[in-house]
Amino acid sequence: MPSSVNIRYQRWFPRITYDERSDFEAFGHMYIRENYTILDYTQIFPFLVFEIAANRSEYFPFALSVPDVPFSLGGDIMTVTPELTFDIELAISSNKSTAVRRTRLFELNSKVNHAIRVVSPVYLLNSTDFKRDELIGITETLYIPNNILSLIMDENMGRGNVDIFMYDLSDTIHANESLIYRENKEEYSSYNTRDSINDINNID
């Protein structure tokens, strides 16, 4: 579990089959939260909205977080957005941790503009073929890029007058939302899109 300032939280989403759902929700009532229920996301912006999860073959409900993140308990991570579902399925099929599209943090006025979400499949200890029925769940880790970048700069070359911007160039769908991190300075407020990368060298 996370102990680094570079990590905001780590969450656990167990794989629950349809046949296991009733017993798992009963377990959740006792040990996670009263009235714990597996939920589907129906809206994520401007606020979260859930409904009781529909019947299907499997679920990945939010069950545990370190440190504690009480909101969205029970929410099936596979119902957040189609893009996130695609990235998680990619991680599962490749059995590799996968970084997904940026995540906005709550501290909107701080230098911590966005975080990088990494999802990782977890299989049975003795799994060799990494089949779907050997998958026991998914971990989600939220990394804070400005902390990581500052540490690298301080340890290797000093902060000096270097201004740091981080963009996600792999996201071809949401090009206007590609900024992950920038200096929290008013003169940089327009450098929020991929197109603005070409203008950065003109900053005095």
PDB file of C-alpha atoms in Angstrom:
ATOM      1  CA  MET A   1       0.000   0.000   0.000  1.00  0.00           C
ATOM      2  CA  PRO A   2       1.221   3.561  -0.722  1.00  0.00           C
ATOM      3  CA  SER A   3       3.492   5.451   1.629  1.00  0.00           C
ATOM      4  CA  SER A   4       5.021   7.907  -0.852  1.00  0.00           C
ATOM      5  CA  VAL A   5       3.989  11.555  -1.286  1.00  0.00           C
ATOM      6  CA  ASN A   6       4.005  10.780  -5.010  1.00  0.00           C
ATOM      7  CA  ILE A   7       0.895   8.611  -4.593  1.00  0.00           C
ATOM      8  CA  ARG A   8      -2.496  10.058  -3.668  1.00  0.00           C
ATOM      9  CA  TYR A   9      -4.187   6.720  -3.056  1.00  0.00           C
ATOM     10  CA  GLN A  10      -4.380   3.086  -4.077  1.00  0.00           C
ATOM     11  CA  ARG A  11      -7.769   1.423  -4.503  1.00  0.00           C
ATOM     12  CA  TRP A  12      -8.840  -2.209  -4.764  1.00  0.00           C
ATOM     13  CA  PHE A  13     -11.572  -3.509  -7.077  1.00  0.00           C
ATOM     14  CA  PRO A  14     -12.126  -7.263  -6.654  1.00  0.00           C
ATOM     15  CA  ARG A  15     -13.555  -9.284  -9.528  1.00  0.00           C
ATOM     16  CA  ILE A  16     -16.976 -10.519  -8.444  1.00  0.00           C
ATOM     17  CA  THR A  17     -18.999 -12.890 -10.619  1.00  0.00           C
ATOM     18  CA  TYR A  18     -22.782 -12.792 -10.851  1.00  0.00           C
ATOM     19  CA  ASP A  19     -23.042 -15.908  -8.679  1.00  0.00           C
ATOM     20  CA  GLU A  20     -20.795 -14.295  -6.025  1.00  0.00           C
ATOM     21  CA  ARG A  21     -22.617 -10.968  -5.939  1.00  0.00           C
ATOM     22  CA  SER A  22     -25.117 -11.702  -3.162  1.00  0.00           C
ATOM     23  CA  ASP A  23     -22.483 -13.126  -0.791  1.00  0.00           C
ATOM     24  CA  PHE A  24     -20.059 -10.298  -1.556  1.00  0.00           C
ATOM     25  CA  GLU A  25     -22.647  -7.608  -0.855  1.00  0.00           C
ATOM     26  CA  ALA A  26     -23.488  -9.349   2.438  1.00  0.00           C
ATOM     27  CA  PHE A  27     -19.776  -9.269   3.282  1.00  0.00           C
ATOM     28  CA  GLY A  28     -19.713  -5.584   2.338  1.00  0.00           C
ATOM     29  CA  HIS A  29     -22.618  -4.843   4.699  1.00  0.00           C
ATOM     30  CA  MET A  30     -20.625  -6.312   7.590  1.00  0.00           C
ATOM     31  CA  TYR A  31     -17.065  -5.169   6.891  1.00  0.00           C
ATOM     32  CA  ILE A  32     -17.045  -2.275   4.408  1.00  0.00           C
ATOM     33  CA  ARG A  33     -20.100  -0.078   4.907  1.00  0.00           C
ATOM     34  CA  GLU A  34     -23.701  -0.498   6.007  1.00  0.00           C
ATOM     35  CA  ASN A  35     -25.954  -0.981   2.968  1.00  0.00           C
ATOM     36  CA  TYR A  36     -22.924  -1.668   0.763  1.00  0.00           C
ATOM     37  CA  THR A  37     -24.165  -2.431  -2.764  1.00  0.00           C
ATOM     38  CA  ILE A  38     -22.511  -2.880  -6.147  1.00  0.00           C
ATOM     39  CA  LEU A  39     -23.304   0.229  -8.196  1.00  0.00           C
ATOM     40  CA  ASP A  40     -23.064   1.438 -11.777  1.00  0.00           C
ATOM     41  CA  TYR A  41     -21.857   4.942 -12.587  1.00  0.00           C
ATOM     42  CA  THR A  42     -24.464   6.866 -14.576  1.00  0.00           C
ATOM     43  CA  GLN A  43     -22.765  10.277 -14.371  1.00  0.00           C
ATOM     44  CA  ILE A  44     -19.296  11.452 -13.344  1.00  0.00           C
ATOM     45  CA  PHE A  45     -19.476  15.202 -14.067  1.00  0.00           C
ATOM     46  CA  PRO A  46     -20.234  17.642 -12.513  1.00  0.00           C
ATOM     47  CA  PHE A  47     -20.981  15.166  -9.708  1.00  0.00           C
ATOM     48  CA  LEU A  48     -21.188  11.416  -9.270  1.00  0.00           C
ATOM     49  CA  VAL A  49     -24.495   9.633  -9.823  1.00  0.00           C
ATOM     50  CA  PHE A  50     -25.015   5.899  -9.292  1.00  0.00           C
ATOM     51  CA  GLU A  51     -27.711   3.277  -9.692  1.00  0.00           C
ATOM     52  CA  ILE A  52     -27.957  -0.336  -8.542  1.00  0.00           C
ATOM     53  CA  ALA A  53     -25.746  -2.406 -10.821  1.00  0.00           C
ATOM     54  CA  ALA A  54     -27.476  -4.256 -13.615  1.00  0.00           C
ATOM     55  CA  ASN A  55     -27.217  -8.040 -13.866  1.00  0.00           C
ATOM     56  CA  ARG A  56     -24.117  -9.178 -15.785  1.00  0.00           C
ATOM     57  CA  SER A  57     -21.437 -11.857 -15.662  1.00  0.00           C
ATOM     58  CA  GLU A  58     -18.895  -9.930 -13.546  1.00  0.00           C
ATOM     59  CA  TYR A  59     -18.337  -6.754 -11.557  1.00  0.00           C
ATOM     60  CA  PHE A  60     -15.322  -4.788 -10.288  1.00  0.00           C
ATOM     61  CA  PRO A  61     -16.724  -2.820  -7.312  1.00  0.00           C
ATOM     62  CA  PHE A  62     -14.675  -0.364  -5.262  1.00  0.00           C
ATOM     63  CA  ALA A  63     -14.024  -2.142  -1.955  1.00  0.00           C
ATOM     64  CA  LEU A  64     -10.879  -0.733  -0.284  1.00  0.00           C
ATOM     65  CA  SER A  65      -8.643   2.330  -0.403  1.00  0.00           C
ATOM     66  CA  VAL A  66      -5.433   3.405   1.332  1.00  0.00           C
ATOM     67  CA  PRO A  67      -5.663   6.086   2.526  1.00  0.00           C
ATOM     68  CA  ASP A  68      -9.408   5.941   3.024  1.00  0.00           C
ATOM     69  CA  VAL A  69     -11.507   7.348   0.155  1.00  0.00           C
ATOM     70  CA  PRO A  70     -15.124   6.925   1.313  1.00  0.00           C
ATOM     71  CA  PHE A  71     -16.957   8.244  -1.743  1.00  0.00           C
ATOM     72  CA  SER A  72     -18.042   5.909  -4.575  1.00  0.00           C
ATOM     73  CA  LEU A  73     -17.740   2.744  -2.462  1.00  0.00           C
ATOM     74  CA  GLY A  74     -19.316  -0.093  -4.420  1.00  0.00           C
ATOM     75  CA  GLY A  75     -18.963   1.702  -7.749  1.00  0.00           C
ATOM     76  CA  ASP A  76     -17.975  -0.659 -10.579  1.00  0.00           C
ATOM     77  CA  ILE A  77     -14.842   0.818 -12.169  1.00  0.00           C
ATOM     78  CA  MET A  78     -15.833  -0.758 -15.486  1.00  0.00           C
ATOM     79  CA  THR A  79     -18.827   1.589 -15.718  1.00  0.00           C
ATOM     80  CA  VAL A  80     -17.023   4.916 -15.230  1.00  0.00           C
ATOM     81  CA  THR A  81     -16.303   5.710 -18.910  1.00  0.00           C
ATOM     82  CA  PRO A  82     -15.863   3.634 -22.091  1.00  0.00           C
ATOM     83  CA  GLU A  83     -12.279   4.936 -22.357  1.00  0.00           C
ATOM     84  CA  LEU A  84     -11.387   3.703 -18.875  1.00  0.00           C
ATOM     85  CA  THR A  85     -13.026   0.327 -19.553  1.00  0.00           C
ATOM     86  CA  PHE A  86     -10.955  -0.006 -22.732  1.00  0.00           C
ATOM     87  CA  ASP A  87      -7.720   0.758 -20.853  1.00  0.00           C
ATOM     88  CA  ILE A  88      -8.544  -1.707 -18.087  1.00  0.00           C
ATOM     89  CA  GLU A  89      -9.319  -4.447 -20.600  1.00  0.00           C
ATOM     90  CA  LEU A  90      -5.982  -3.684 -22.265  1.00  0.00           C
ATOM     91  CA  ALA A  91      -4.202  -4.077 -18.928  1.00  0.00           C
ATOM     92  CA  ILE A  92      -6.004  -7.367 -18.282  1.00  0.00           C
ATOM     93  CA  SER A  93      -5.308  -8.833 -21.720  1.00  0.00           C
ATOM     94  CA  SER A  94      -1.613  -7.884 -21.587  1.00  0.00           C
ATOM     95  CA  ASN A  95      -1.199  -8.618 -17.855  1.00  0.00           C
ATOM     96  CA  LYS A  96       0.604  -5.286 -17.517  1.00  0.00           C
ATOM     97  CA  SER A  97       0.036  -2.106 -15.554  1.00  0.00           C
ATOM     98  CA  THR A  98      -1.464   0.547 -17.812  1.00  0.00           C
ATOM     99  CA  ALA A  99      -1.561   4.313 -17.431  1.00  0.00           C
ATOM    100  CA  VAL A 100      -4.946   5.747 -18.350  1.00  0.00           C
ATOM    101  CA  ARG A 101      -6.176   9.224 -19.197  1.00  0.00           C
ATOM    102  CA  ARG A 102      -5.452  12.028 -16.749  1.00  0.00           C
ATOM    103  CA  THR A 103      -7.562  12.518 -13.635  1.00  0.00           C
ATOM    104  CA  ARG A 104      -8.422  15.961 -12.270  1.00  0.00           C
ATOM    105  CA  LEU A 105      -7.775  16.419  -8.574  1.00  0.00           C
ATOM    106  CA  PHE A 106      -9.814  18.384  -6.060  1.00  0.00           C
ATOM    107  CA  GLU A 107      -7.095  20.961  -5.327  1.00  0.00           C
ATOM    108  CA  LEU A 108      -7.964  22.986  -8.413  1.00  0.00           C
ATOM    109  CA  ASN A 109      -6.062  26.076  -7.283  1.00  0.00           C
ATOM    110  CA  SER A 110      -2.822  24.337  -6.370  1.00  0.00           C
ATOM    111  CA  LYS A 111       0.110  23.151  -8.461  1.00  0.00           C
ATOM    112  CA  VAL A 112      -1.366  19.661  -8.259  1.00  0.00           C
ATOM    113  CA  ASN A 113      -3.410  20.088 -11.433  1.00  0.00           C
ATOM    114  CA  HIS A 114      -3.954  16.481 -12.438  1.00  0.00           C
ATOM    115  CA  ALA A 115      -2.907  12.983 -11.554  1.00  0.00           C
ATOM    116  CA  ILE A 116      -1.953   9.933 -13.575  1.00  0.00           C
ATOM    117  CA  ARG A 117      -4.117   6.878 -12.969  1.00  0.00           C
ATOM    118  CA  VAL A 118      -2.439   3.460 -13.330  1.00  0.00           C
ATOM    119  CA  VAL A 119      -4.527   0.283 -13.330  1.00  0.00           C
ATOM    120  CA  SER A 120      -2.981  -3.140 -12.737  1.00  0.00           C
ATOM    121  CA  PRO A 121      -4.556  -6.611 -13.010  1.00  0.00           C
ATOM    122  CA  VAL A 122      -4.058  -9.006 -10.092  1.00  0.00           C
ATOM    123  CA  TYR A 123      -4.170 -12.761 -10.724  1.00  0.00           C
ATOM    124  CA  LEU A 124      -4.100 -15.823  -8.515  1.00  0.00           C
ATOM    125  CA  LEU A 125      -0.655 -16.425  -7.060  1.00  0.00           C
ATOM    126  CA  ASN A 126      -0.128 -19.673  -8.958  1.00  0.00           C
ATOM    127  CA  SER A 127      -1.639 -18.418 -12.217  1.00  0.00           C
ATOM    128  CA  THR A 128       0.371 -19.273 -15.339  1.00  0.00           C
ATOM    129  CA  ASP A 129      -2.071 -18.694 -18.195  1.00  0.00           C
ATOM    130  CA  PHE A 130      -3.616 -15.502 -16.762  1.00  0.00           C
ATOM    131  CA  LYS A 131      -7.099 -16.501 -17.831  1.00  0.00           C
ATOM    132  CA  ARG A 132     -10.091 -14.337 -16.996  1.00  0.00           C
ATOM    133  CA  ASP A 133     -11.360 -16.711 -14.328  1.00  0.00           C
ATOM    134  CA  GLU A 134      -7.935 -16.480 -12.606  1.00  0.00           C
ATOM    135  CA  LEU A 135      -8.216 -12.695 -12.349  1.00  0.00           C
ATOM    136  CA  ILE A 136      -9.001 -11.738  -8.739  1.00  0.00           C
ATOM    137  CA  GLY A 137      -9.221  -7.977  -9.166  1.00  0.00           C
ATOM    138  CA  ILE A 138      -7.736  -4.653 -10.232  1.00  0.00           C
ATOM    139  CA  THR A 139      -5.684  -2.101  -8.360  1.00  0.00           C
ATOM    140  CA  GLU A 140      -5.868   1.587  -9.227  1.00  0.00           C
ATOM    141  CA  THR A 141      -2.995   3.854  -8.158  1.00  0.00           C
ATOM    142  CA  LEU A 142      -3.135   7.635  -8.470  1.00  0.00           C
ATOM    143  CA  TYR A 143       0.297   9.192  -9.004  1.00  0.00           C
ATOM    144  CA  ILE A 144       0.991  12.908  -8.475  1.00  0.00           C
ATOM    145  CA  PRO A 145       3.253  14.004 -11.381  1.00  0.00           C
ATOM    146  CA  ASN A 146       4.358  17.371  -9.999  1.00  0.00           C
ATOM    147  CA  ASN A 147       5.845  15.693  -6.905  1.00  0.00           C
ATOM    148  CA  ILE A 148       7.735  13.230  -9.090  1.00  0.00           C
ATOM    149  CA  LEU A 149       8.983  15.924 -11.466  1.00  0.00           C
ATOM    150  CA  SER A 150      10.100  18.206  -8.652  1.00  0.00           C
ATOM    151  CA  LEU A 151      12.046  15.364  -7.034  1.00  0.00           C
ATOM    152  CA  ILE A 152      13.798  14.525 -10.311  1.00  0.00           C
ATOM    153  CA  MET A 153      14.692  18.172 -10.925  1.00  0.00           C
ATOM    154  CA  ASP A 154      15.960  18.763  -7.397  1.00  0.00           C
ATOM    155  CA  GLU A 155      18.089  15.610  -7.342  1.00  0.00           C
ATOM    156  CA  ASN A 156      19.583  15.859 -10.815  1.00  0.00           C
ATOM    157  CA  MET A 157      19.926  19.460 -11.917  1.00  0.00           C
ATOM    158  CA  GLY A 158      18.329  21.817  -9.455  1.00  0.00           C
ATOM    159  CA  ARG A 159      15.158  23.775 -10.007  1.00  0.00           C
ATOM    160  CA  GLY A 160      16.746  26.930 -11.442  1.00  0.00           C
ATOM    161  CA  ASN A 161      14.561  28.824 -13.906  1.00  0.00           C
ATOM    162  CA  VAL A 162      13.176  25.739 -15.633  1.00  0.00           C
ATOM    163  CA  ASP A 163       9.404  25.765 -16.132  1.00  0.00           C
ATOM    164  CA  ILE A 164       7.777  22.353 -16.484  1.00  0.00           C
ATOM    165  CA  PHE A 165       4.783  21.370 -18.593  1.00  0.00           C
ATOM    166  CA  MET A 166       3.474  17.819 -18.957  1.00  0.00           C
ATOM    167  CA  TYR A 167       1.057  16.819 -21.717  1.00  0.00           C
ATOM    168  CA  ASP A 168      -0.523  13.524 -22.687  1.00  0.00           C
ATOM    169  CA  LEU A 169       0.383  13.108 -26.358  1.00  0.00           C
ATOM    170  CA  SER A 170      -1.131   9.630 -26.581  1.00  0.00           C
ATOM    171  CA  ASP A 171      -4.717  10.803 -26.145  1.00  0.00           C
ATOM    172  CA  THR A 172      -6.018  11.349 -29.666  1.00  0.00           C
ATOM    173  CA  ILE A 173      -9.657  11.604 -28.593  1.00  0.00           C
ATOM    174  CA  HIS A 174      -9.451  14.391 -26.006  1.00  0.00           C
ATOM    175  CA  ALA A 175      -6.725  16.570 -27.517  1.00  0.00           C
ATOM    176  CA  ASN A 176      -8.177  19.662 -25.840  1.00  0.00           C
ATOM    177  CA  GLU A 177      -7.724  17.987 -22.442  1.00  0.00           C
ATOM    178  CA  SER A 178      -4.123  16.871 -22.810  1.00  0.00           C
ATOM    179  CA  LEU A 179      -2.519  18.994 -20.085  1.00  0.00           C
ATOM    180  CA  ILE A 180      -1.456  16.980 -17.046  1.00  0.00           C
ATOM    181  CA  TYR A 181       0.680  19.523 -15.213  1.00  0.00           C
ATOM    182  CA  ARG A 182       1.875  23.101 -15.615  1.00  0.00           C
ATOM    183  CA  GLU A 183       3.315  25.774 -13.369  1.00  0.00           C
ATOM    184  CA  ASN A 184       0.572  27.495 -11.396  1.00  0.00           C
ATOM    185  CA  LYS A 185       1.308  30.912 -12.877  1.00  0.00           C
ATOM    186  CA  GLU A 186      -1.212  33.296 -14.385  1.00  0.00           C
ATOM    187  CA  GLU A 187       0.854  33.888 -17.530  1.00  0.00           C
ATOM    188  CA  TYR A 188       0.665  30.165 -18.314  1.00  0.00           C
ATOM    189  CA  SER A 189      -3.115  29.921 -17.950  1.00  0.00           C
ATOM    190  CA  SER A 190      -3.704  29.500 -21.699  1.00  0.00           C
ATOM    191  CA  TYR A 191      -1.257  26.601 -22.110  1.00  0.00           C
ATOM    192  CA  ASN A 192      -3.846  23.911 -21.575  1.00  0.00           C
ATOM    193  CA  THR A 193      -4.014  22.170 -24.946  1.00  0.00           C
ATOM    194  CA  ARG A 194      -1.739  20.156 -27.154  1.00  0.00           C
ATOM    195  CA  ASP A 195      -1.553  22.961 -29.717  1.00  0.00           C
ATOM    196  CA  SER A 196      -0.055  25.258 -27.105  1.00  0.00           C
ATOM    197  CA  ILE A 197       3.071  23.089 -26.901  1.00  0.00           C
ATOM    198  CA  ASN A 198       4.391  24.793 -30.030  1.00  0.00           C
ATOM    199  CA  ASP A 199       4.111  28.168 -28.303  1.00  0.00           C
ATOM    200  CA  ILE A 200       5.913  27.286 -25.083  1.00  0.00           C
ATOM    201  CA  ASN A 201       9.343  28.247 -26.405  1.00  0.00           C
ATOM    202  CA  ASN A 202       8.053  31.794 -26.917  1.00  0.00           C
ATOM    203  CA  ILE A 203       7.501  32.303 -23.190  1.00  0.00           C
ATOM    204  CA  ASP A 204       9.979  34.801 -21.807  1.00  0.00           C
TER     205      ASP A 204
END
